[in-house]
Short mmCIF file of C-alpha atoms in Angstrom, two decimals:
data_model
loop_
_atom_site.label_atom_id
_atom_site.label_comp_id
_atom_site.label_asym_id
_atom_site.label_seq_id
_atom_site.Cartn_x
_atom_site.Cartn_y
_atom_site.Cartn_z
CA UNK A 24 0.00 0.00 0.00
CA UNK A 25 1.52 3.59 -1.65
CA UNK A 26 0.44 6.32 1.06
CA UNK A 27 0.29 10.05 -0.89
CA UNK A 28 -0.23 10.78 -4.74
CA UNK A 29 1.49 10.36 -7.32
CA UNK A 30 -0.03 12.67 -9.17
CA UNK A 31 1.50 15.69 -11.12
CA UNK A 32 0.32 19.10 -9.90
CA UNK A 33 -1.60 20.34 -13.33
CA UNK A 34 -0.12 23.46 -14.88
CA UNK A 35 -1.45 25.42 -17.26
CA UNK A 36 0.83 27.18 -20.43
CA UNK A 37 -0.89 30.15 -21.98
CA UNK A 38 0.47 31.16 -25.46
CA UNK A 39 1.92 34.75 -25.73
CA UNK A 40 -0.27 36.74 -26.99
CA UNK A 41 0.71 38.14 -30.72
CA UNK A 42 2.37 41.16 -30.66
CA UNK A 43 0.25 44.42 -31.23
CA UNK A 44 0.28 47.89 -33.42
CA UNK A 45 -0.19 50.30 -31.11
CA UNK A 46 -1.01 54.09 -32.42
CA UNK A 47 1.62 55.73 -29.76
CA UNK A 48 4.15 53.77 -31.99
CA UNK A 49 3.43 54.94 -35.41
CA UNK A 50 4.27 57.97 -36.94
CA UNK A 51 1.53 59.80 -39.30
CA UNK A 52 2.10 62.49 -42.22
CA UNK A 53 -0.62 63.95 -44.47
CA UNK A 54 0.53 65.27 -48.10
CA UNK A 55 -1.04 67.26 -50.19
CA UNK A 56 -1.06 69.14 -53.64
CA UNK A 57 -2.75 72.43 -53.12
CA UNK A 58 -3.80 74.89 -56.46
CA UNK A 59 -3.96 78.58 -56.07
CA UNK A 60 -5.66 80.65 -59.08
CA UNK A 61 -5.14 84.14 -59.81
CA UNK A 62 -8.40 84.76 -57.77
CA UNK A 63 -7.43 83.51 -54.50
CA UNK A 64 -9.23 80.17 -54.60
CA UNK A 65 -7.64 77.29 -53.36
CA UNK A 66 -8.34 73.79 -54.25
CA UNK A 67 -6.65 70.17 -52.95
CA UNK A 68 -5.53 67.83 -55.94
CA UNK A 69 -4.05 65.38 -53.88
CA UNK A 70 -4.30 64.40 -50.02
CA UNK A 71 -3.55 61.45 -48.39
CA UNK A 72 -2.45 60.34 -44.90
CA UNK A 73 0.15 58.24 -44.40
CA UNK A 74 0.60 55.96 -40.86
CA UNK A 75 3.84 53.90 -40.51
CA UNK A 76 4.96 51.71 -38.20
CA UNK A 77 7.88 49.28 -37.14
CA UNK A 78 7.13 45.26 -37.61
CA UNK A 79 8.77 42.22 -38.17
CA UNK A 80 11.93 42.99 -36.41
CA UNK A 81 13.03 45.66 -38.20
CA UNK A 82 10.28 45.88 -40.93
CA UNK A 83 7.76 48.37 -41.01
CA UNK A 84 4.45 48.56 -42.03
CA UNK A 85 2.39 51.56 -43.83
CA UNK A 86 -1.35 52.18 -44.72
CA UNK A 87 -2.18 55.32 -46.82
CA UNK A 88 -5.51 56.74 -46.80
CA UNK A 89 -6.58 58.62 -49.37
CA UNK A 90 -10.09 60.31 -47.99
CA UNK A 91 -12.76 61.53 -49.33
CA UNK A 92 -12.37 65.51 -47.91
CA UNK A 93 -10.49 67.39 -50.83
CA UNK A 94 -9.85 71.12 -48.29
CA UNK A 95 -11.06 74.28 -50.52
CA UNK A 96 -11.29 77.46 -49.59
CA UNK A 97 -13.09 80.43 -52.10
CA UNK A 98 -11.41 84.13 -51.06
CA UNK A 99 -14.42 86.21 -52.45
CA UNK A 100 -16.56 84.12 -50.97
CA UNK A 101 -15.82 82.28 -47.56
CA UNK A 102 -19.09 80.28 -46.98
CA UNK A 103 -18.80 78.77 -50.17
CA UNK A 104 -15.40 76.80 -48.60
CA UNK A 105 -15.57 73.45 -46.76
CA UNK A 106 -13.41 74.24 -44.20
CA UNK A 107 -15.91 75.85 -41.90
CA UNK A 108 -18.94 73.11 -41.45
CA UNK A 109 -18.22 70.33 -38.92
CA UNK A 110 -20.17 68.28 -41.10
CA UNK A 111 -17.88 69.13 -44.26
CA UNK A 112 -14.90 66.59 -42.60
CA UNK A 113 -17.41 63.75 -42.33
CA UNK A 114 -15.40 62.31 -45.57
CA UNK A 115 -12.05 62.10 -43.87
CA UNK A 116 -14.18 58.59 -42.93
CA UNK A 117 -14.44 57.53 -46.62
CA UNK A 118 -11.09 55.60 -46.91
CA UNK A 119 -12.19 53.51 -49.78
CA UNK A 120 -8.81 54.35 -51.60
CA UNK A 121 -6.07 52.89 -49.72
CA UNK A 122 -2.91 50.92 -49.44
CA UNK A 123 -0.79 48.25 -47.55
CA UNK A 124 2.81 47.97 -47.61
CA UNK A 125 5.10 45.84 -45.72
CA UNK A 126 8.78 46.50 -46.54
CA UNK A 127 11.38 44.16 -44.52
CA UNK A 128 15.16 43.73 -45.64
CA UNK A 129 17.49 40.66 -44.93
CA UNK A 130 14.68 38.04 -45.76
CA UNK A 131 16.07 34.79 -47.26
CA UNK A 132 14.00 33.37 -49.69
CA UNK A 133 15.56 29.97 -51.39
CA UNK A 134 18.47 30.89 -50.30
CA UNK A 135 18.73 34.35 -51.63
CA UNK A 136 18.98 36.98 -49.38
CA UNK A 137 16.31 39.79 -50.49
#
């Protein structure tokens, strides 16, 4: 007759969890393409924001946005620009144009280093 267990006290492994993107990490810059006429007026041609950030171990990671919101402003008359209604910026939202790109260097891929 055994006296005590022999049992193994049951642990329990949780995976790491994946690493995350968090937004204090990134670094943002909007661009632009702005047209002046002889009149004052200003239009946007091109804006886009740009988010980047590090992945991969030593990759990085950007999405540009492309929005909706193209910023006028009319000089001779100021109402007529969208920079003064709240409800002008509501297509900063529409980010139906975008892109993804993940850059990383010193990949080997059959043997090649990329």
């Amino acid at each position: 007759h055994v006296k005590g267990s022999l049992r193994r006290p049951v642990s329990f492994h949780r995976p790491s969890p994946p690493p995350q993107l968090k937004m204090h990490d990134m670094k943002a810059r909007a661009t632009g393409q702005l047209t002046i006429n002889s009149e004052g007026n200003v239009a946007t041609e091109k804006f886009s924001i740009a988010a980047t950030s590090d992945v991969l171990s030593g990759g990085s990671l950007t999405l540009t946005v492309r929005p909706g919101f193209k910023p006028s402003l009319n000089a001779k008359d100021v109402q007529a620009s969208n920079l003064l209604g709240a409800g002008n910026y509501a297509d900063l939202a529409d980010v139906s144009d975008f892109d993804i790109n993940i850059a990383k260097g010193d990949v080997d891929v059959v043997g090649q280093n990329c």
